PDB file of C-alpha atoms and ligand atoms in Angstrom:
ATOM      1  CA  MET A1229     -80.665  -2.347 -98.383  1.00 65.00           C
ATOM      2  CA  ARG A1230     -81.468  -5.747 -99.814  1.00 66.00           C
ATOM      3  CA  GLU A1231     -78.764  -7.151-102.095  1.00 68.00           C
ATOM      4  CA  ASN A1232     -79.652  -7.045-105.809  1.00 68.00           C
ATOM      5  CA  SER A1233     -82.821  -5.029-105.177  1.00 83.00           C
ATOM      6  CA  GLY A1234     -81.663  -2.387-107.667  1.00 94.00           C
ATOM      7  CA  PHE A1235     -82.338   0.230-104.978  1.00 97.00           C
ATOM      8  CA  SER A1236     -79.566   2.570-103.824  1.00 97.00           C
ATOM      9  CA  LEU A1237     -79.423   5.657-101.624  1.00 97.00           C
ATOM     10  CA  LYS A1238     -76.999   8.578-101.558  1.00 97.00           C
ATOM     11  CA  ILE A1239     -76.654  12.134-100.348  1.00 98.00           C
ATOM     12  CA  ALA A1240     -77.536  14.475-103.209  1.00 98.00           C
ATOM     13  CA  SER A1241     -74.326  16.151-104.369  1.00 96.00           C
ATOM     14  CA  SER A1242     -74.991  17.721-107.764  1.00 97.00           C
ATOM     15  CA  PHE A1243     -77.529  19.992-109.405  1.00 97.00           C
ATOM     16  CA  GLU A1244     -78.888  16.979-111.293  1.00 98.00           C
ATOM     17  CA  ASP A1245     -79.359  15.096-108.000  1.00 98.00           C
ATOM     18  CA  TYR A1246     -81.312  18.096-106.675  1.00 98.00           C
ATOM     19  CA  MET A1247     -83.506  18.107-109.779  1.00 98.00           C
ATOM     20  CA  LYS A1248     -84.302  14.444-109.096  1.00 98.00           C
ATOM     21  CA  VAL A1249     -85.125  15.238-105.453  1.00 98.00           C
ATOM     22  CA  VAL A1250     -87.534  17.982-106.575  1.00 98.00           C
ATOM     23  CA  ALA A1251     -89.082  15.670-109.191  1.00 98.00           C
ATOM     24  CA  VAL A1252     -89.824  12.942-106.617  1.00 98.00           C
ATOM     25  CA  ARG A1253     -91.241  15.400-104.081  1.00 98.00           C
ATOM     26  CA  SER A1254     -93.384  17.017-106.769  1.00 98.00           C
ATOM     27  CA  ILE A1255     -94.894  13.633-107.653  1.00 98.00           C
ATOM     28  CA  VAL A1256     -95.399  12.479-104.066  1.00 98.00           C
ATOM     29  CA  TYR A1257     -96.484  15.671-102.307  1.00 98.00           C
ATOM     30  CA  LEU A1258     -97.658  18.184-104.920  1.00 98.00           C
ATOM     31  CA  ALA A1259     -99.501  15.628-107.046  1.00 98.00           C
ATOM     32  CA  GLY A1260    -100.104  12.873-104.476  1.00 97.00           C
ATOM     33  CA  GLN A1261    -101.053  14.893-101.410  1.00 96.00           C
ATOM     34  CA  ALA A1262    -102.301  18.167-102.995  1.00 96.00           C
ATOM     35  CA  CYS A1263     -99.615  20.112-101.126  1.00 97.00           C
ATOM     36  CA  PRO A1264     -99.112  23.685-102.430  1.00 97.00           C
ATOM     37  CA  TRP A1265     -95.623  24.420-103.829  1.00 98.00           C
ATOM     38  CA  SER A1266     -94.877  27.101-101.192  1.00 97.00           C
ATOM     39  CA  GLU A1267     -95.562  24.658 -98.349  1.00 97.00           C
ATOM     40  CA  GLU A1268     -93.647  21.757 -99.860  1.00 98.00           C
ATOM     41  CA  PHE A1269     -90.616  23.866-100.864  1.00 98.00           C
ATOM     42  CA  ASP A1270     -90.735  25.873 -97.682  1.00 97.00           C
ATOM     43  CA  GLY A1271     -87.412  27.714 -97.751  1.00 97.00           C
ATOM     44  CA  ASN A1272     -85.565  25.081 -95.725  1.00 98.00           C
ATOM     45  CA  ASP A1273     -84.166  23.044 -98.603  1.00 98.00           C
ATOM     46  CA  HIS A1274     -80.858  24.923 -98.710  1.00 96.00           C
ATOM     47  CA  ALA A1275     -80.368  24.314 -94.992  1.00 96.00           C
ATOM     48  CA  ALA A1276     -80.816  20.558 -95.329  1.00 98.00           C
ATOM     49  CA  THR A1277     -78.936  17.437 -96.344  1.00 98.00           C
ATOM     50  CA  GLN A1278     -80.921  15.971 -99.233  1.00 98.00           C
ATOM     51  CA  ILE A1279     -81.171  12.209 -99.749  1.00 98.00           C
ATOM     52  CA  LEU A1280     -81.832  10.630-103.144  1.00 98.00           C
ATOM     53  CA  GLY A1281     -82.928   7.043-103.834  1.00 98.00           C
ATOM     54  CA  LEU A1282     -82.623   5.376-107.233  1.00 98.00           C
ATOM     55  CA  LEU A1283     -84.352   2.185-108.365  1.00 97.00           C
ATOM     56  CA  ASP A1284     -82.580   0.750-111.406  1.00 96.00           C
ATOM     57  CA  GLY A1285     -81.203   4.245-112.015  1.00 96.00           C
ATOM     58  CA  GLU A1286     -84.604   5.986-111.848  1.00 98.00           C
ATOM     59  CA  PRO A1287     -85.221   8.560-109.077  1.00 98.00           C
ATOM     60  CA  VAL A1288     -87.936   7.122-106.823  1.00 98.00           C
ATOM     61  CA  ALA A1289     -87.121   8.200-103.273  1.00 98.00           C
ATOM     62  CA  THR A1290     -86.052  11.242-101.347  1.00 98.00           C
ATOM     63  CA  ALA A1291     -85.955  12.801 -97.888  1.00 98.00           C
ATOM     64  CA  ARG A1292     -84.063  15.560 -96.141  1.00 98.00           C
ATOM     65  CA  ILE A1293     -82.366  16.019 -92.772  1.00 98.00           C
ATOM     66  CA  ARG A1294     -81.946  19.323 -90.966  1.00 98.00           C
ATOM     67  CA  TRP A1295     -79.349  19.641 -88.244  1.00 98.00           C
ATOM     68  CA  PHE A1296     -79.950  21.385 -84.915  1.00 98.00           C
ATOM     69  CA  ALA A1297     -77.544  21.687 -81.986  1.00 96.00           C
ATOM     70  CA  GLY A1298     -78.938  18.747 -80.025  1.00 94.00           C
ATOM     71  CA  PHE A1299     -80.958  16.766 -82.544  1.00 98.00           C
ATOM     72  CA  ALA A1300     -81.471  15.966 -86.215  1.00 98.00           C
ATOM     73  CA  LYS A1301     -84.871  16.506 -87.825  1.00 98.00           C
ATOM     74  CA  LEU A1302     -85.909  13.980 -90.471  1.00 98.00           C
ATOM     75  CA  GLU A1303     -88.274  15.391 -93.071  1.00 98.00           C
ATOM     76  CA  ARG A1304     -90.025  14.875 -96.430  1.00 98.00           C
ATOM     77  CA  LEU A1305     -89.660  11.097 -96.691  1.00 98.00           C
ATOM     78  CA  ALA A1306     -91.134  10.250-100.063  1.00 98.00           C
ATOM     79  CA  LEU A1307     -91.324   7.214-102.312  1.00 98.00           C
ATOM     80  CA  ARG A1308     -93.003   7.296-105.689  1.00 98.00           C
ATOM     81  CA  PRO A1309     -96.171   5.152-105.479  1.00 98.00           C
ATOM     82  CA  GLU A1310     -94.877   2.439-107.808  1.00 97.00           C
ATOM     83  CA  ALA A1311     -91.834   1.913-105.545  1.00 97.00           C
ATOM     84  CA  ARG A1312     -93.798   1.481-102.301  1.00 97.00           C
ATOM     85  CA  GLY A1313     -94.528  -1.708-100.441  1.00 96.00           C
ATOM     86  CA  SER A1314     -91.153  -3.364-101.054  1.00 95.00           C
ATOM     87  CA  GLY A1315     -89.321  -2.188 -97.950  1.00 96.00           C
ATOM     88  CA  HIS A1316     -87.610   0.772 -99.641  1.00 97.00           C
ATOM     89  CA  GLY A1317     -89.291   3.076 -97.122  1.00 98.00           C
ATOM     90  CA  ASP A1318     -87.592   1.148 -94.339  1.00 97.00           C
ATOM     91  CA  ASP A1319     -84.286   1.349 -96.246  1.00 97.00           C
ATOM     92  CA  LEU A1320     -84.687   5.127 -96.634  1.00 98.00           C
ATOM     93  CA  LEU A1321     -85.372   5.664 -92.943  1.00 98.00           C
ATOM     94  CA  ARG A1322     -82.507   3.356 -91.896  1.00 98.00           C
ATOM     95  CA  PHE A1323     -80.147   5.302 -94.191  1.00 98.00           C
ATOM     96  CA  MET A1324     -81.193   8.622 -92.619  1.00 98.00           C
ATOM     97  CA  ILE A1325     -80.708   7.227 -89.126  1.00 98.00           C
ATOM     98  CA  ALA A1326     -77.250   5.880 -90.026  1.00 97.00           C
ATOM     99  CA  ILE A1327     -76.126   9.214 -91.528  1.00 97.00           C
ATOM    100  CA  SER A1328     -77.388  11.092 -88.470  1.00 97.00           C
ATOM    101  CA  GLN A1329     -75.638   8.720 -86.047  1.00 96.00           C
ATOM    102  CA  ARG A1330     -72.397   8.875 -88.051  1.00 96.00           C
ATOM    103  CA  LYS A1331     -72.526  12.670 -87.732  1.00 96.00           C
ATOM    104  CA  GLY A1332     -72.855  12.249 -83.979  1.00 96.00           C
ATOM    105  CA  PHE A1333     -76.585  12.821 -83.505  1.00 97.00           C
ATOM    106  CA  SER A1334     -78.223  10.389 -81.122  1.00 95.00           C
ATOM    107  CA  CYS A1335     -81.492  12.316 -80.745  1.00 98.00           C
ATOM    108  CA  LEU A1336     -83.678  12.223 -83.864  1.00 98.00           C
ATOM    109  CA  TYR A1337     -86.978  14.025 -84.273  1.00 98.00           C
ATOM    110  CA  LEU A1338     -89.720  13.968 -86.929  1.00 98.00           C
ATOM    111  CA  HIS A1339     -93.352  14.732 -87.678  1.00 98.00           C
ATOM    112  CA  ALA A1340     -95.186  11.534 -88.607  1.00 97.00           C
ATOM    113  CA  GLN A1341     -98.385  11.604 -90.597  1.00 96.00           C
ATOM    114  CA  ALA A1342    -100.923  10.114 -88.194  1.00 94.00           C
ATOM    115  CA  GLY A1343    -101.314   6.922 -90.276  1.00 95.00           C
ATOM    116  CA  LEU A1344     -97.567   6.303 -90.320  1.00 97.00           C
ATOM    117  CA  VAL A1345     -96.843   6.267 -86.576  1.00 97.00           C
ATOM    118  CA  HIS A1346     -96.344   2.495 -86.617  1.00 97.00           C
ATOM    119  CA  PHE A1347     -93.879   2.803 -89.529  1.00 98.00           C
ATOM    120  CA  TYR A1348     -91.642   5.109 -87.479  1.00 98.00           C
ATOM    121  CA  ARG A1349     -92.255   3.216 -84.245  1.00 98.00           C
ATOM    122  CA  ALA A1350     -90.711   0.130 -85.868  1.00 98.00           C
ATOM    123  CA  HIS A1351     -87.457   2.137 -86.126  1.00 97.00           C
ATOM    124  CA  GLY A1352     -87.357   3.213 -82.493  1.00 97.00           C
ATOM    125  CA  PHE A1353     -89.378   6.449 -82.607  1.00 98.00           C
ATOM    126  CA  VAL A1354     -91.927   7.189 -79.892  1.00 98.00           C
ATOM    127  CA  PRO A1355     -94.634   9.899 -79.785  1.00 97.00           C
ATOM    128  CA  HIS A1356     -93.484  13.136 -78.178  1.00 95.00           C
ATOM    129  CA  GLY A1357     -95.885  16.037 -77.574  1.00 87.00           C
ATOM    130  CA  ALA A1358     -99.434  16.623 -78.736  1.00 88.00           C
ATOM    131  CA  PRO A1359    -100.766  15.836 -82.256  1.00 93.00           C
ATOM    132  CA  PHE A1360    -101.001  18.862 -84.560  1.00 95.00           C
ATOM    133  CA  THR A1361    -101.964  19.753 -88.139  1.00 96.00           C
ATOM    134  CA  PHE A1362    -100.342  21.367 -91.176  1.00 94.00           C
ATOM    135  CA  SER A1363    -100.811  21.294 -94.960  1.00 94.00           C
ATOM    136  CA  GLY A1364    -104.118  19.479 -94.514  1.00 93.00           C
ATOM    137  CA  TYR A1365    -102.729  16.456 -92.617  1.00 95.00           C
ATOM    138  CA  HIS A1366    -102.649  15.396 -88.975  1.00 96.00           C
ATOM    139  CA  TYR A1367     -99.172  14.822 -87.534  1.00 97.00           C
ATOM    140  CA  VAL A1368     -97.635  13.308 -84.434  1.00 97.00           C
ATOM    141  CA  GLU A1369     -94.292  14.563 -83.095  1.00 97.00           C
ATOM    142  CA  MET A1370     -91.950  11.602 -82.621  1.00 98.00           C
ATOM    143  CA  LYS A1371     -88.409  11.234 -81.362  1.00 98.00           C
ATOM    144  CA  ALA A1372     -85.826   8.490 -81.023  1.00 98.00           C
ATOM    145  CA  VAL A1373     -82.831   8.395 -78.726  1.00 97.00           C
ATOM    146  CA  LEU A1374     -80.309   5.990 -80.218  1.00 94.00           C
ATOM    147  CA  PRO A1375     -77.014   4.584 -78.964  1.00 90.00           C
ATOM    148  CA  PRO A1376     -73.866   6.277 -80.312  1.00 87.00           C
ATOM    149  CA  ARG A1377     -72.135   4.535 -83.230  1.00 88.00           C
ATOM    150  CA  PRO A1378     -68.505   3.521 -82.701  1.00 92.00           C
ATOM    151  CA  ASP A1379     -67.588   5.154 -86.037  1.00 93.00           C
ATOM    152  CA  GLU A1380     -69.223   8.486 -85.132  1.00 96.00           C
ATOM    153  CA  LEU A1381     -67.229  11.361 -86.688  1.00 97.00           C
ATOM    154  CA  ARG A1382     -65.098  13.216 -84.150  1.00 96.00           C
ATOM    155  CA  LEU A1383     -62.951  16.338 -84.084  1.00 96.00           C
ATOM    156  CA  ASP A1384     -59.786  14.242 -83.749  1.00 96.00           C
ATOM    157  CA  ASP A1385     -60.538  12.144 -86.866  1.00 96.00           C
ATOM    158  CA  GLY A1386     -58.196  14.579 -88.604  1.00 96.00           C
ATOM    159  CA  PRO A1387     -58.576  17.231 -91.285  1.00 96.00           C
ATOM    160  CA  HIS A1388     -58.669  14.881 -94.259  1.00 96.00           C
ATOM    161  CA  VAL A1389     -61.463  12.681 -92.925  1.00 96.00           C
ATOM    162  CA  LEU A1390     -63.490  15.755 -91.977  1.00 97.00           C
ATOM    163  CA  ASN A1391     -62.963  17.206 -95.486  1.00 97.00           C
ATOM    164  CA  ARG A1392     -64.431  14.139 -97.206  1.00 97.00           C
ATOM    165  CA  PRO A1393     -67.679  14.527 -99.180  1.00 95.00           C
ATOM    166  CA  GLU A1394     -70.750  14.270 -96.974  1.00 95.00           C
ATOM    167  CA  GLY A1395     -71.858  10.652 -96.571  1.00 94.00           C
ATOM    168  CA  ASP A1396     -68.712   9.279 -98.247  1.00 95.00           C
ATOM    169  CA  TRP A1397     -66.509   9.213 -95.168  1.00 95.00           C
ATOM    170  CA  ASN A1398     -64.899   5.777 -95.637  1.00 95.00           C
ATOM    171  CA  ARG A1399     -62.613   6.528 -98.559  1.00 96.00           C
ATOM    172  CA  PRO A1400     -60.149   9.252 -99.415  1.00 95.00           C
ATOM    173  CA  GLY A1401     -61.718  12.416-100.778  1.00 95.00           C
ATOM    174  CA  VAL A1402     -60.457  14.683-103.515  1.00 95.00           C
ATOM    175  CA  LEU A1403     -58.812  17.112-101.060  1.00 95.00           C
ATOM    176  CA  GLU A1404     -56.653  14.510 -99.337  1.00 93.00           C
ATOM    177  CA  ILE A1405     -55.627  13.145-102.719  1.00 93.00           C
ATOM    178  CA  SER A1406     -54.560  16.719-103.555  1.00 94.00           C
ATOM    179  CA  ALA A1407     -52.264  16.664-100.514  1.00 92.00           C
ATOM    180  CA  GLY A1408     -49.845  14.481-102.523  1.00 91.00           C
ATOM    181  CA  ARG A1409     -49.341  17.329-105.014  1.00 92.00           C
ATOM    182  CA  PRO A1410     -46.386  19.691-104.426  1.00 92.00           C
ATOM    183  CA  PRO A1411     -47.499  23.049-103.030  1.00 89.00           C
ATOM    184  CA  ALA A1412     -48.213  25.690-105.701  1.00 87.00           C
ATOM    185  CA  PRO A1413     -45.279  28.114-106.173  1.00 87.00           C
ATOM    186  CA  ARG A1414     -45.908  31.356-104.315  1.00 84.00           C
ATOM    187  CA  GLN A1415     -46.804  34.219-106.667  1.00 81.00           C
ATOM    188  CA  PRO A1416     -44.532  37.235-106.176  1.00 80.00           C
ATOM    189  CA  ASP A1417     -46.332  40.180-104.570  1.00 80.00           C
ATOM    190  CA  LYS A1418     -47.216  42.940-107.022  1.00 80.00           C
ATOM    191  CA  PRO A1419     -45.222  46.123-106.359  1.00 79.00           C
ATOM    192  CA  ARG A1420     -47.370  48.738-104.666  1.00 77.00           C
ATOM    193  CA  ALA A1421     -48.255  51.761-106.798  1.00 70.00           C
TER     194      ALA A1421
HETATM  195  C1  COA B2725     -93.894   6.694 -96.011  1.00 90.97           C
HETATM  196  C2  COA B2725     -93.280   5.938 -97.171  1.00 90.97           C
HETATM  197  C3  COA B2725     -91.943   6.568 -97.535  1.00 90.97           C
HETATM  198  C4  COA B2725     -93.087   4.485 -96.733  1.00 90.97           C
HETATM  199  O1  COA B2725     -92.630   3.752 -97.850  1.00 90.97           O
HETATM  200  P1  COA B2725     -93.175   2.257 -98.138  1.00 90.97           P
HETATM  201  O2  COA B2725     -92.524   1.658 -99.306  1.00 90.97           O
HETATM  202  O3  COA B2725     -94.635   2.307 -98.161  1.00 90.97           O
HETATM  203  O4  COA B2725     -92.574   1.590 -96.888  1.00 90.97           O
HETATM  204  P2  COA B2725     -92.320   0.117 -96.666  1.00 90.97           P
HETATM  205  O5  COA B2725     -92.715  -0.748 -97.827  1.00 90.97           O
HETATM  206  O6  COA B2725     -90.927   0.019 -96.168  1.00 90.97           O
HETATM  207  O7  COA B2725     -93.415  -0.146 -95.544  1.00 90.97           O
HETATM  208  C5  COA B2725     -93.202   0.252 -94.248  1.00 90.97           C
HETATM  209  C6  COA B2725     -94.499   0.059 -93.436  1.00 90.97           C
HETATM  210  O8  COA B2725     -95.290   1.250 -93.469  1.00 90.97           O
HETATM  211  C7  COA B2725     -96.608   0.941 -93.887  1.00 90.97           C
HETATM  212  N1  COA B2725     -97.133   2.094 -94.610  1.00 90.97           N
HETATM  213  C8  COA B2725     -96.562   2.739 -95.631  1.00 90.97           C
HETATM  214  N2  COA B2725     -97.357   3.777 -96.020  1.00 90.97           N
HETATM  215  C9  COA B2725     -98.448   3.751 -95.221  1.00 90.97           C
HETATM  216  C10 COA B2725     -99.630   4.559 -95.105  1.00 90.97           C
HETATM  217  N3  COA B2725     -99.853   5.615 -95.912  1.00 90.97           N
HETATM  218  N4  COA B2725    -100.519   4.262 -94.158  1.00 90.97           N
HETATM  219  C11 COA B2725    -100.314   3.222 -93.330  1.00 90.97           C
HETATM  220  N5  COA B2725     -99.227   2.419 -93.383  1.00 90.97           N
HETATM  221  C12 COA B2725     -98.306   2.684 -94.313  1.00 90.97           C
HETATM  222  C13 COA B2725     -96.452  -0.290 -94.723  1.00 90.97           C
HETATM  223  O9  COA B2725     -97.659  -1.028 -94.805  1.00 90.97           O
HETATM  224  C14 COA B2725     -95.405  -1.038 -93.909  1.00 90.97           C
HETATM  225  O10 COA B2725     -95.974  -1.595 -92.733  1.00 90.97           O
HETATM  226  P3  COA B2725     -95.545  -3.045 -92.214  1.00 90.97           P
HETATM  227  O11 COA B2725     -94.038  -2.963 -92.012  1.00 90.97           O
HETATM  228  O12 COA B2725     -96.313  -3.176 -90.951  1.00 90.97           O
HETATM  229  O13 COA B2725     -95.942  -3.963 -93.304  1.00 90.97           O
HETATM  230  C15 COA B2725     -94.211   5.948 -98.417  1.00 90.97           C
HETATM  231  O14 COA B2725     -95.404   5.277 -98.100  1.00 90.97           O
HETATM  232  C16 COA B2725     -94.531   7.332 -98.931  1.00 90.97           C
HETATM  233  O15 COA B2725     -93.750   7.929 -99.658  1.00 90.97           O
HETATM  234  N6  COA B2725     -95.719   7.883 -98.602  1.00 90.97           N
HETATM  235  C17 COA B2725     -96.143   9.183 -99.123  1.00 90.97           C
HETATM  236  C18 COA B2725     -95.374  10.338 -98.512  1.00 90.97           C
HETATM  237  C19 COA B2725     -95.549  10.403 -97.016  1.00 90.97           C
HETATM  238  O16 COA B2725     -96.663  10.407 -96.533  1.00 90.97           O
HETATM  239  N7  COA B2725     -94.416  10.480 -96.313  1.00 90.97           N
HETATM  240  C20 COA B2725     -94.360  10.458 -94.890  1.00 90.97           C
HETATM  241  C21 COA B2725     -94.656  11.764 -94.276  1.00 90.97           C
HETATM  242  S1  COA B2725     -94.523  11.660 -92.505  1.00 90.97           S
END
């Protein structure tokens, strides 16, 4: 992300964040691409990591990532029209790639609208499979195989690192801070009737 651009990205972590995600997708896809609600909100949102982008505090960007055993699937990239053309789309895609790599995924997969193939190609994606159609748009399957990141999360990073809030892996989380608290006194068992 460019310094001082006013643009920031995070993993959605509250109900309010989710409302902002839905608001951006409603503007971009329901209003902007005439996508029916049932196709846009397709039942996969609770199985996904949701990304939220703010420009000067206003929700303008979103996307989601779904996790499969051998690959991550990047979906629903969306920028409100007034926020386009300033490189925030590139920032959004770079953020998704970084999160996926940090979680240990080196194979990334997505469905590119036919006019956006060059946008994804610039980030290392290449066409994969035959073009296809859904929701009134032509799509191209694309995938990227990326080098592993040295800070990829691993099983031996320890319980506290692996307990940290998603996407916020570089600083202590609330559960490891709680480890400094003395254990709660054990409640005596109730006598059996
Ligand atoms: C896709 C999207 C997130 C990209 O955001 P953006 O702000 O336009 O992206 P950037 O400013 O970082 O531009 C990235 C490049 O993509 C190009 N691009 C963006 N949208 C495009 C479109 N609809 N058709 C062709 N090229 C497009 C830009 O011209 C730019 O190309 P360049 O690097 O060669 O100059 C945004 O256009 C968007 O939300 N579109 C509507 C939703 C959508 O279709 N999502 C993708 C579904 S696969």
